[in-house]
């Protein structure tokens, strides 16, 4: 497949596009030696990677100005910012778990799917404004998991609609107890059980999450992935 031929030249950077193709949730809009553009159908995100500004501009001109967008080259940033209506810009490293071995959950924590009754606490504590509708979707899809010590919720993690692990949050009073590592390990195992390569996108300044990713054996891209979206999309 032409799309995978291009993307696998840098699989760490492009895992967020490779996984949707492999799981059948990608509508290929363009695939050539100079780039790939696709629509990830579960999230509604348009994803773009190109080898030149000329190709990037030609493909961007065919995309809508509203929605969720992911791209992989910094030379496209100004063009995306000019075209797209957005409230959030994320600059991330891509981290990919390449082993097929599940990880142990080493600390005393019970992890289980959260329900819509946990919406308020998640909406009030998650650091990125992804919008109320999106969080409700993740809860209703049983793809948001809470860590409990006894009856107390100490943190949470989820799987985004396009397949990446994310939304990791450990409440301040429970930091440095190993809960972030346990939650991430659980999410890795959850993806492995579905035959999905576990990957996550970690903010370039998120030292805590980068440390967890390195500890758990993720391979981390040197290049960056960019996301643009509006929380009311």
PDB file of C-alpha atoms in Angstrom:
ATOM      1  CA  UNK A   1       0.000   0.000   0.000  1.00  0.00           C
ATOM      2  CA  UNK A   2       1.402   3.390  -1.015  1.00  0.00           C
ATOM      3  CA  UNK A   3       0.299   5.076   2.222  1.00  0.00           C
ATOM      4  CA  UNK A   4       2.101   2.571   4.444  1.00  0.00           C
ATOM      5  CA  UNK A   5       5.174   2.667   2.214  1.00  0.00           C
ATOM      6  CA  UNK A   6       5.483   6.369   2.962  1.00  0.00           C
ATOM      7  CA  UNK A   7       4.538   6.235   6.647  1.00  0.00           C
ATOM      8  CA  UNK A   8       6.802   3.317   7.573  1.00  0.00           C
ATOM      9  CA  UNK A   9       9.850   5.283   6.491  1.00  0.00           C
ATOM     10  CA  UNK A  10       9.476   6.874   9.947  1.00  0.00           C
ATOM     11  CA  UNK A  11       7.168   4.540  11.889  1.00  0.00           C
ATOM     12  CA  UNK A  12       7.719   6.134  15.291  1.00  0.00           C
ATOM     13  CA  UNK A  13       6.588   9.532  14.059  1.00  0.00           C
ATOM     14  CA  UNK A  14       3.680   8.147  12.033  1.00  0.00           C
ATOM     15  CA  UNK A  15       2.251   5.485  14.346  1.00  0.00           C
ATOM     16  CA  UNK A  16      -0.826   7.645  14.874  1.00  0.00           C
ATOM     17  CA  UNK A  17      -1.590   7.252  11.163  1.00  0.00           C
ATOM     18  CA  UNK A  18      -0.370   3.668  10.795  1.00  0.00           C
ATOM     19  CA  UNK A  19      -2.649   2.261  13.526  1.00  0.00           C
ATOM     20  CA  UNK A  20      -5.888   3.623  11.995  1.00  0.00           C
ATOM     21  CA  UNK A  21      -4.914   2.170   8.612  1.00  0.00           C
ATOM     22  CA  UNK A  22      -4.193  -1.233  10.131  1.00  0.00           C
ATOM     23  CA  UNK A  23      -7.391  -1.303  12.196  1.00  0.00           C
ATOM     24  CA  UNK A  24      -9.539  -0.177   9.277  1.00  0.00           C
ATOM     25  CA  UNK A  25     -10.563   3.252  10.544  1.00  0.00           C
ATOM     26  CA  UNK A  26      -8.680   5.322   7.955  1.00  0.00           C
ATOM     27  CA  UNK A  27     -10.138   6.795   4.800  1.00  0.00           C
ATOM     28  CA  UNK A  28      -7.136   7.538   2.597  1.00  0.00           C
ATOM     29  CA  UNK A  29      -7.610  10.931   0.940  1.00  0.00           C
ATOM     30  CA  UNK A  30      -4.175  11.036  -0.693  1.00  0.00           C
ATOM     31  CA  UNK A  31      -1.187   8.711  -0.815  1.00  0.00           C
ATOM     32  CA  UNK A  32       1.980   9.265  -2.794  1.00  0.00           C
ATOM     33  CA  UNK A  33       5.740   9.285  -2.525  1.00  0.00           C
ATOM     34  CA  UNK A  34       5.506  12.852  -1.254  1.00  0.00           C
ATOM     35  CA  UNK A  35       2.986  12.338   1.561  1.00  0.00           C
ATOM     36  CA  UNK A  36      -0.218  10.913   2.974  1.00  0.00           C
ATOM     37  CA  UNK A  37      -3.487  12.527   4.014  1.00  0.00           C
ATOM     38  CA  UNK A  38      -6.274  10.580   5.696  1.00  0.00           C
ATOM     39  CA  UNK A  39      -9.492  10.929   7.639  1.00  0.00           C
ATOM     40  CA  UNK A  40      -9.580   8.829  10.815  1.00  0.00           C
ATOM     41  CA  UNK A  41     -13.231   7.843  10.898  1.00  0.00           C
ATOM     42  CA  UNK A  42     -13.737   7.146  14.626  1.00  0.00           C
ATOM     43  CA  UNK A  43     -12.414  10.524  15.754  1.00  0.00           C
ATOM     44  CA  UNK A  44     -13.157  12.583  12.654  1.00  0.00           C
ATOM     45  CA  UNK A  45      -9.533  13.765  12.662  1.00  0.00           C
ATOM     46  CA  UNK A  46      -7.753  14.725   9.462  1.00  0.00           C
ATOM     47  CA  UNK A  47      -4.112  13.596   9.543  1.00  0.00           C
ATOM     48  CA  UNK A  48      -1.365  14.808   7.247  1.00  0.00           C
ATOM     49  CA  UNK A  49       2.306  14.061   6.668  1.00  0.00           C
ATOM     50  CA  UNK A  50       4.206  15.466   3.695  1.00  0.00           C
ATOM     51  CA  UNK A  51       7.733  15.786   2.408  1.00  0.00           C
ATOM     52  CA  UNK A  52       7.372  19.328   1.081  1.00  0.00           C
ATOM     53  CA  UNK A  53       5.551  22.568   1.788  1.00  0.00           C
ATOM     54  CA  UNK A  54       4.177  22.585  -1.757  1.00  0.00           C
ATOM     55  CA  UNK A  55       2.471  19.206  -1.301  1.00  0.00           C
ATOM     56  CA  UNK A  56       1.282  20.179   2.168  1.00  0.00           C
ATOM     57  CA  UNK A  57      -0.356  23.377   0.936  1.00  0.00           C
ATOM     58  CA  UNK A  58      -2.058  21.573  -1.945  1.00  0.00           C
ATOM     59  CA  UNK A  59      -3.547  18.979   0.412  1.00  0.00           C
ATOM     60  CA  UNK A  60      -4.443  21.482   3.122  1.00  0.00           C
ATOM     61  CA  UNK A  61      -6.421  23.506   0.584  1.00  0.00           C
ATOM     62  CA  UNK A  62      -8.755  20.513   0.206  1.00  0.00           C
ATOM     63  CA  UNK A  63      -9.423  20.126   3.950  1.00  0.00           C
ATOM     64  CA  UNK A  64     -12.165  21.863   5.963  1.00  0.00           C
ATOM     65  CA  UNK A  65     -11.377  24.795   8.241  1.00  0.00           C
ATOM     66  CA  UNK A  66     -13.186  23.266  11.231  1.00  0.00           C
ATOM     67  CA  UNK A  67     -12.463  19.977  12.952  1.00  0.00           C
ATOM     68  CA  UNK A  68      -9.578  18.038  14.446  1.00  0.00           C
ATOM     69  CA  UNK A  69      -6.237  18.065  12.653  1.00  0.00           C
ATOM     70  CA  UNK A  70      -2.928  16.292  13.117  1.00  0.00           C
ATOM     71  CA  UNK A  71       0.212  16.976  11.114  1.00  0.00           C
ATOM     72  CA  UNK A  72       3.863  16.028  11.382  1.00  0.00           C
ATOM     73  CA  UNK A  73       6.053  18.733   9.851  1.00  0.00           C
ATOM     74  CA  UNK A  74       6.809  22.051  11.580  1.00  0.00           C
ATOM     75  CA  UNK A  75       6.937  23.833   8.220  1.00  0.00           C
ATOM     76  CA  UNK A  76       3.152  23.311   7.987  1.00  0.00           C
ATOM     77  CA  UNK A  77       2.396  25.035  11.295  1.00  0.00           C
ATOM     78  CA  UNK A  78       1.840  28.567  10.015  1.00  0.00           C
ATOM     79  CA  UNK A  79      -0.417  27.381   7.180  1.00  0.00           C
ATOM     80  CA  UNK A  80      -2.559  25.305   9.531  1.00  0.00           C
ATOM     81  CA  UNK A  81      -2.834  28.151  12.023  1.00  0.00           C
ATOM     82  CA  UNK A  82      -3.921  30.502   9.260  1.00  0.00           C
ATOM     83  CA  UNK A  83      -6.615  28.171   7.895  1.00  0.00           C
ATOM     84  CA  UNK A  84      -7.983  26.272  10.883  1.00  0.00           C
ATOM     85  CA  UNK A  85     -10.289  27.587  13.587  1.00  0.00           C
ATOM     86  CA  UNK A  86      -8.722  26.280  16.802  1.00  0.00           C
ATOM     87  CA  UNK A  87      -8.576  26.867  20.527  1.00  0.00           C
ATOM     88  CA  UNK A  88      -5.934  24.254  21.314  1.00  0.00           C
ATOM     89  CA  UNK A  89      -2.513  23.610  19.770  1.00  0.00           C
ATOM     90  CA  UNK A  90      -0.578  20.610  21.062  1.00  0.00           C
ATOM     91  CA  UNK A  91       3.062  19.887  20.275  1.00  0.00           C
ATOM     92  CA  UNK A  92       3.949  16.291  21.171  1.00  0.00           C
ATOM     93  CA  UNK A  93       6.506  13.575  20.865  1.00  0.00           C
ATOM     94  CA  UNK A  94       5.191  10.231  19.657  1.00  0.00           C
ATOM     95  CA  UNK A  95       5.937   7.307  21.975  1.00  0.00           C
ATOM     96  CA  UNK A  96       5.414   3.726  20.768  1.00  0.00           C
ATOM     97  CA  UNK A  97       5.453   0.494  22.782  1.00  0.00           C
ATOM     98  CA  UNK A  98       7.040  -1.972  20.361  1.00  0.00           C
ATOM     99  CA  UNK A  99       7.105  -5.012  22.634  1.00  0.00           C
ATOM    100  CA  UNK A 100       4.282  -7.559  22.552  1.00  0.00           C
ATOM    101  CA  UNK A 101       4.702  -8.384  26.255  1.00  0.00           C
ATOM    102  CA  UNK A 102       2.064  -7.143  28.731  1.00  0.00           C
ATOM    103  CA  UNK A 103       3.348  -5.229  31.741  1.00  0.00           C
ATOM    104  CA  UNK A 104       2.782  -6.008  35.420  1.00  0.00           C
ATOM    105  CA  UNK A 105       0.757  -3.604  37.562  1.00  0.00           C
ATOM    106  CA  UNK A 106       3.200  -3.268  40.406  1.00  0.00           C
ATOM    107  CA  UNK A 107       1.407  -1.085  42.958  1.00  0.00           C
ATOM    108  CA  UNK A 108      -1.692  -1.600  45.084  1.00  0.00           C
ATOM    109  CA  UNK A 109      -4.327  -0.048  42.836  1.00  0.00           C
ATOM    110  CA  UNK A 110      -7.547  -1.270  41.252  1.00  0.00           C
ATOM    111  CA  UNK A 111      -8.067  -0.054  37.692  1.00  0.00           C
ATOM    112  CA  UNK A 112     -11.435  -0.263  35.967  1.00  0.00           C
ATOM    113  CA  UNK A 113     -13.553   1.564  33.358  1.00  0.00           C
ATOM    114  CA  UNK A 114     -15.182   4.768  34.564  1.00  0.00           C
ATOM    115  CA  UNK A 115     -18.803   5.686  33.947  1.00  0.00           C
ATOM    116  CA  UNK A 116     -20.653   8.853  33.112  1.00  0.00           C
ATOM    117  CA  UNK A 117     -21.031   9.476  36.858  1.00  0.00           C
ATOM    118  CA  UNK A 118     -17.328  10.423  36.868  1.00  0.00           C
ATOM    119  CA  UNK A 119     -17.772  13.080  34.192  1.00  0.00           C
ATOM    120  CA  UNK A 120     -17.638  16.098  36.521  1.00  0.00           C
ATOM    121  CA  UNK A 121     -14.405  15.119  38.256  1.00  0.00           C
ATOM    122  CA  UNK A 122     -12.663  14.370  34.965  1.00  0.00           C
ATOM    123  CA  UNK A 123     -13.924  17.530  33.289  1.00  0.00           C
ATOM    124  CA  UNK A 124     -12.764  19.535  36.275  1.00  0.00           C
ATOM    125  CA  UNK A 125      -9.270  18.079  36.552  1.00  0.00           C
ATOM    126  CA  UNK A 126      -8.048  17.077  33.059  1.00  0.00           C
ATOM    127  CA  UNK A 127      -5.468  19.572  31.855  1.00  0.00           C
ATOM    128  CA  UNK A 128      -6.471  19.752  28.171  1.00  0.00           C
ATOM    129  CA  UNK A 129      -9.819  21.227  27.119  1.00  0.00           C
ATOM    130  CA  UNK A 130     -11.058  18.500  24.766  1.00  0.00           C
ATOM    131  CA  UNK A 131     -14.697  19.455  25.231  1.00  0.00           C
ATOM    132  CA  UNK A 132     -17.573  17.973  27.187  1.00  0.00           C
ATOM    133  CA  UNK A 133     -18.973  15.935  24.303  1.00  0.00           C
ATOM    134  CA  UNK A 134     -15.636  14.239  23.686  1.00  0.00           C
ATOM    135  CA  UNK A 135     -15.199  13.242  27.333  1.00  0.00           C
ATOM    136  CA  UNK A 136     -18.738  11.875  27.425  1.00  0.00           C
ATOM    137  CA  UNK A 137     -17.939   9.839  24.313  1.00  0.00           C
ATOM    138  CA  UNK A 138     -14.831   8.342  25.910  1.00  0.00           C
ATOM    139  CA  UNK A 139     -16.779   7.453  29.059  1.00  0.00           C
ATOM    140  CA  UNK A 140     -19.669   5.942  27.126  1.00  0.00           C
ATOM    141  CA  UNK A 141     -17.192   3.959  25.033  1.00  0.00           C
ATOM    142  CA  UNK A 142     -15.657   2.489  28.222  1.00  0.00           C
ATOM    143  CA  UNK A 143     -12.270   3.817  27.110  1.00  0.00           C
ATOM    144  CA  UNK A 144     -11.549   5.910  30.212  1.00  0.00           C
ATOM    145  CA  UNK A 145     -10.100   4.011  33.151  1.00  0.00           C
ATOM    146  CA  UNK A 146      -9.854   5.050  36.788  1.00  0.00           C
ATOM    147  CA  UNK A 147      -7.359   3.981  39.411  1.00  0.00           C
ATOM    148  CA  UNK A 148      -8.831   3.360  42.843  1.00  0.00           C
ATOM    149  CA  UNK A 149      -7.269   2.826  46.251  1.00  0.00           C
ATOM    150  CA  UNK A 150     -10.182   1.496  48.224  1.00  0.00           C
ATOM    151  CA  UNK A 151     -13.131   3.633  47.165  1.00  0.00           C
ATOM    152  CA  UNK A 152     -10.985   6.683  46.365  1.00  0.00           C
ATOM    153  CA  UNK A 153     -10.294   7.673  42.763  1.00  0.00           C
ATOM    154  CA  UNK A 154      -6.598   8.616  42.588  1.00  0.00           C
ATOM    155  CA  UNK A 155      -6.219   9.189  38.843  1.00  0.00           C
ATOM    156  CA  UNK A 156      -7.308   8.166  35.390  1.00  0.00           C
ATOM    157  CA  UNK A 157      -6.110   7.347  31.884  1.00  0.00           C
ATOM    158  CA  UNK A 158      -7.857   6.733  28.592  1.00  0.00           C
ATOM    159  CA  UNK A 159      -7.626   5.734  24.973  1.00  0.00           C
ATOM    160  CA  UNK A 160      -8.418   8.479  22.491  1.00  0.00           C
ATOM    161  CA  UNK A 161     -10.879   7.831  19.691  1.00  0.00           C
ATOM    162  CA  UNK A 162      -8.119   7.517  17.088  1.00  0.00           C
ATOM    163  CA  UNK A 163      -6.324   4.866  19.169  1.00  0.00           C
ATOM    164  CA  UNK A 164      -3.644   6.667  21.176  1.00  0.00           C
ATOM    165  CA  UNK A 165      -3.211   6.284  24.924  1.00  0.00           C
ATOM    166  CA  UNK A 166      -3.728   9.585  26.705  1.00  0.00           C
ATOM    167  CA  UNK A 167      -5.645  11.664  29.227  1.00  0.00           C
ATOM    168  CA  UNK A 168      -3.308  10.556  32.009  1.00  0.00           C
ATOM    169  CA  UNK A 169      -3.968  12.383  35.254  1.00  0.00           C
ATOM    170  CA  UNK A 170      -2.885  11.540  38.792  1.00  0.00           C
ATOM    171  CA  UNK A 171      -4.333  13.834  41.427  1.00  0.00           C
ATOM    172  CA  UNK A 172      -1.803  16.043  43.194  1.00  0.00           C
ATOM    173  CA  UNK A 173      -2.135  14.390  46.602  1.00  0.00           C
ATOM    174  CA  UNK A 174      -1.291  11.006  45.052  1.00  0.00           C
ATOM    175  CA  UNK A 175       1.762  11.915  42.991  1.00  0.00           C
ATOM    176  CA  UNK A 176       5.016   9.955  43.283  1.00  0.00           C
ATOM    177  CA  UNK A 177       3.275   6.768  44.409  1.00  0.00           C
ATOM    178  CA  UNK A 178       3.652   4.841  41.152  1.00  0.00           C
ATOM    179  CA  UNK A 179       0.054   5.352  40.057  1.00  0.00           C
ATOM    180  CA  UNK A 180       0.942   7.014  36.756  1.00  0.00           C
ATOM    181  CA  UNK A 181       3.135   4.053  35.840  1.00  0.00           C
ATOM    182  CA  UNK A 182       0.397   1.600  36.854  1.00  0.00           C
ATOM    183  CA  UNK A 183      -2.284   3.401  34.836  1.00  0.00           C
ATOM    184  CA  UNK A 184      -0.071   3.605  31.756  1.00  0.00           C
ATOM    185  CA  UNK A 185       0.822  -0.089  32.075  1.00  0.00           C
ATOM    186  CA  UNK A 186      -2.872  -0.924  32.244  1.00  0.00           C
ATOM    187  CA  UNK A 187      -3.581   1.080  29.087  1.00  0.00           C
ATOM    188  CA  UNK A 188      -0.717  -0.654  27.276  1.00  0.00           C
ATOM    189  CA  UNK A 189      -2.109  -4.050  28.228  1.00  0.00           C
ATOM    190  CA  UNK A 190      -5.602  -2.971  27.161  1.00  0.00           C
ATOM    191  CA  UNK A 191      -4.336  -2.100  23.679  1.00  0.00           C
ATOM    192  CA  UNK A 192      -2.223  -5.243  23.360  1.00  0.00           C
ATOM    193  CA  UNK A 193      -5.275  -7.364  24.213  1.00  0.00           C
ATOM    194  CA  UNK A 194      -7.033  -5.803  21.197  1.00  0.00           C
ATOM    195  CA  UNK A 195      -4.014  -6.428  18.932  1.00  0.00           C
ATOM    196  CA  UNK A 196      -3.355  -2.674  18.674  1.00  0.00           C
ATOM    197  CA  UNK A 197       0.180  -1.307  18.894  1.00  0.00           C
ATOM    198  CA  UNK A 198       0.187   0.887  22.031  1.00  0.00           C
ATOM    199  CA  UNK A 199       1.237   4.450  21.348  1.00  0.00           C
ATOM    200  CA  UNK A 200       0.811   7.809  22.980  1.00  0.00           C
ATOM    201  CA  UNK A 201       1.590  11.420  22.229  1.00  0.00           C
ATOM    202  CA  UNK A 202       3.357  13.207  25.059  1.00  0.00           C
ATOM    203  CA  UNK A 203       3.634  16.970  25.365  1.00  0.00           C
ATOM    204  CA  UNK A 204       7.164  18.183  24.700  1.00  0.00           C
ATOM    205  CA  UNK A 205       7.287  19.824  28.139  1.00  0.00           C
ATOM    206  CA  UNK A 206       5.560  16.998  30.025  1.00  0.00           C
ATOM    207  CA  UNK A 207       8.618  15.640  31.790  1.00  0.00           C
ATOM    208  CA  UNK A 208       6.651  13.354  34.118  1.00  0.00           C
ATOM    209  CA  UNK A 209       4.857  11.513  31.299  1.00  0.00           C
ATOM    210  CA  UNK A 210       8.033  11.311  29.215  1.00  0.00           C
ATOM    211  CA  UNK A 211       9.809   9.740  32.195  1.00  0.00           C
ATOM    212  CA  UNK A 212       7.029   7.159  32.590  1.00  0.00           C
ATOM    213  CA  UNK A 213       7.156   6.353  28.869  1.00  0.00           C
ATOM    214  CA  UNK A 214      10.914   5.821  28.979  1.00  0.00           C
ATOM    215  CA  UNK A 215      10.635   3.718  32.136  1.00  0.00           C
ATOM    216  CA  UNK A 216       8.057   1.424  30.532  1.00  0.00           C
ATOM    217  CA  UNK A 217      10.097   0.893  27.374  1.00  0.00           C
ATOM    218  CA  UNK A 218       8.393   3.167  24.869  1.00  0.00           C
ATOM    219  CA  UNK A 219      10.445   4.229  21.860  1.00  0.00           C
ATOM    220  CA  UNK A 220      10.143   8.001  21.487  1.00  0.00           C
ATOM    221  CA  UNK A 221      10.310   9.965  18.250  1.00  0.00           C
ATOM    222  CA  UNK A 222      12.768  12.795  17.823  1.00  0.00           C
ATOM    223  CA  UNK A 223      10.334  14.620  15.539  1.00  0.00           C
ATOM    224  CA  UNK A 224       7.030  16.050  16.734  1.00  0.00           C
ATOM    225  CA  UNK A 225       3.327  15.586  16.108  1.00  0.00           C
ATOM    226  CA  UNK A 226       1.064  18.640  16.124  1.00  0.00           C
ATOM    227  CA  UNK A 227      -2.665  18.765  16.903  1.00  0.00           C
ATOM    228  CA  UNK A 228      -5.072  21.623  16.274  1.00  0.00           C
ATOM    229  CA  UNK A 229      -8.710  21.559  17.342  1.00  0.00           C
ATOM    230  CA  UNK A 230     -11.470  23.597  18.939  1.00  0.00           C
ATOM    231  CA  UNK A 231     -13.003  22.272  22.143  1.00  0.00           C
ATOM    232  CA  UNK A 232     -16.554  22.825  20.908  1.00  0.00           C
ATOM    233  CA  UNK A 233     -16.068  20.764  17.734  1.00  0.00           C
TER     234      UNK A 233
END
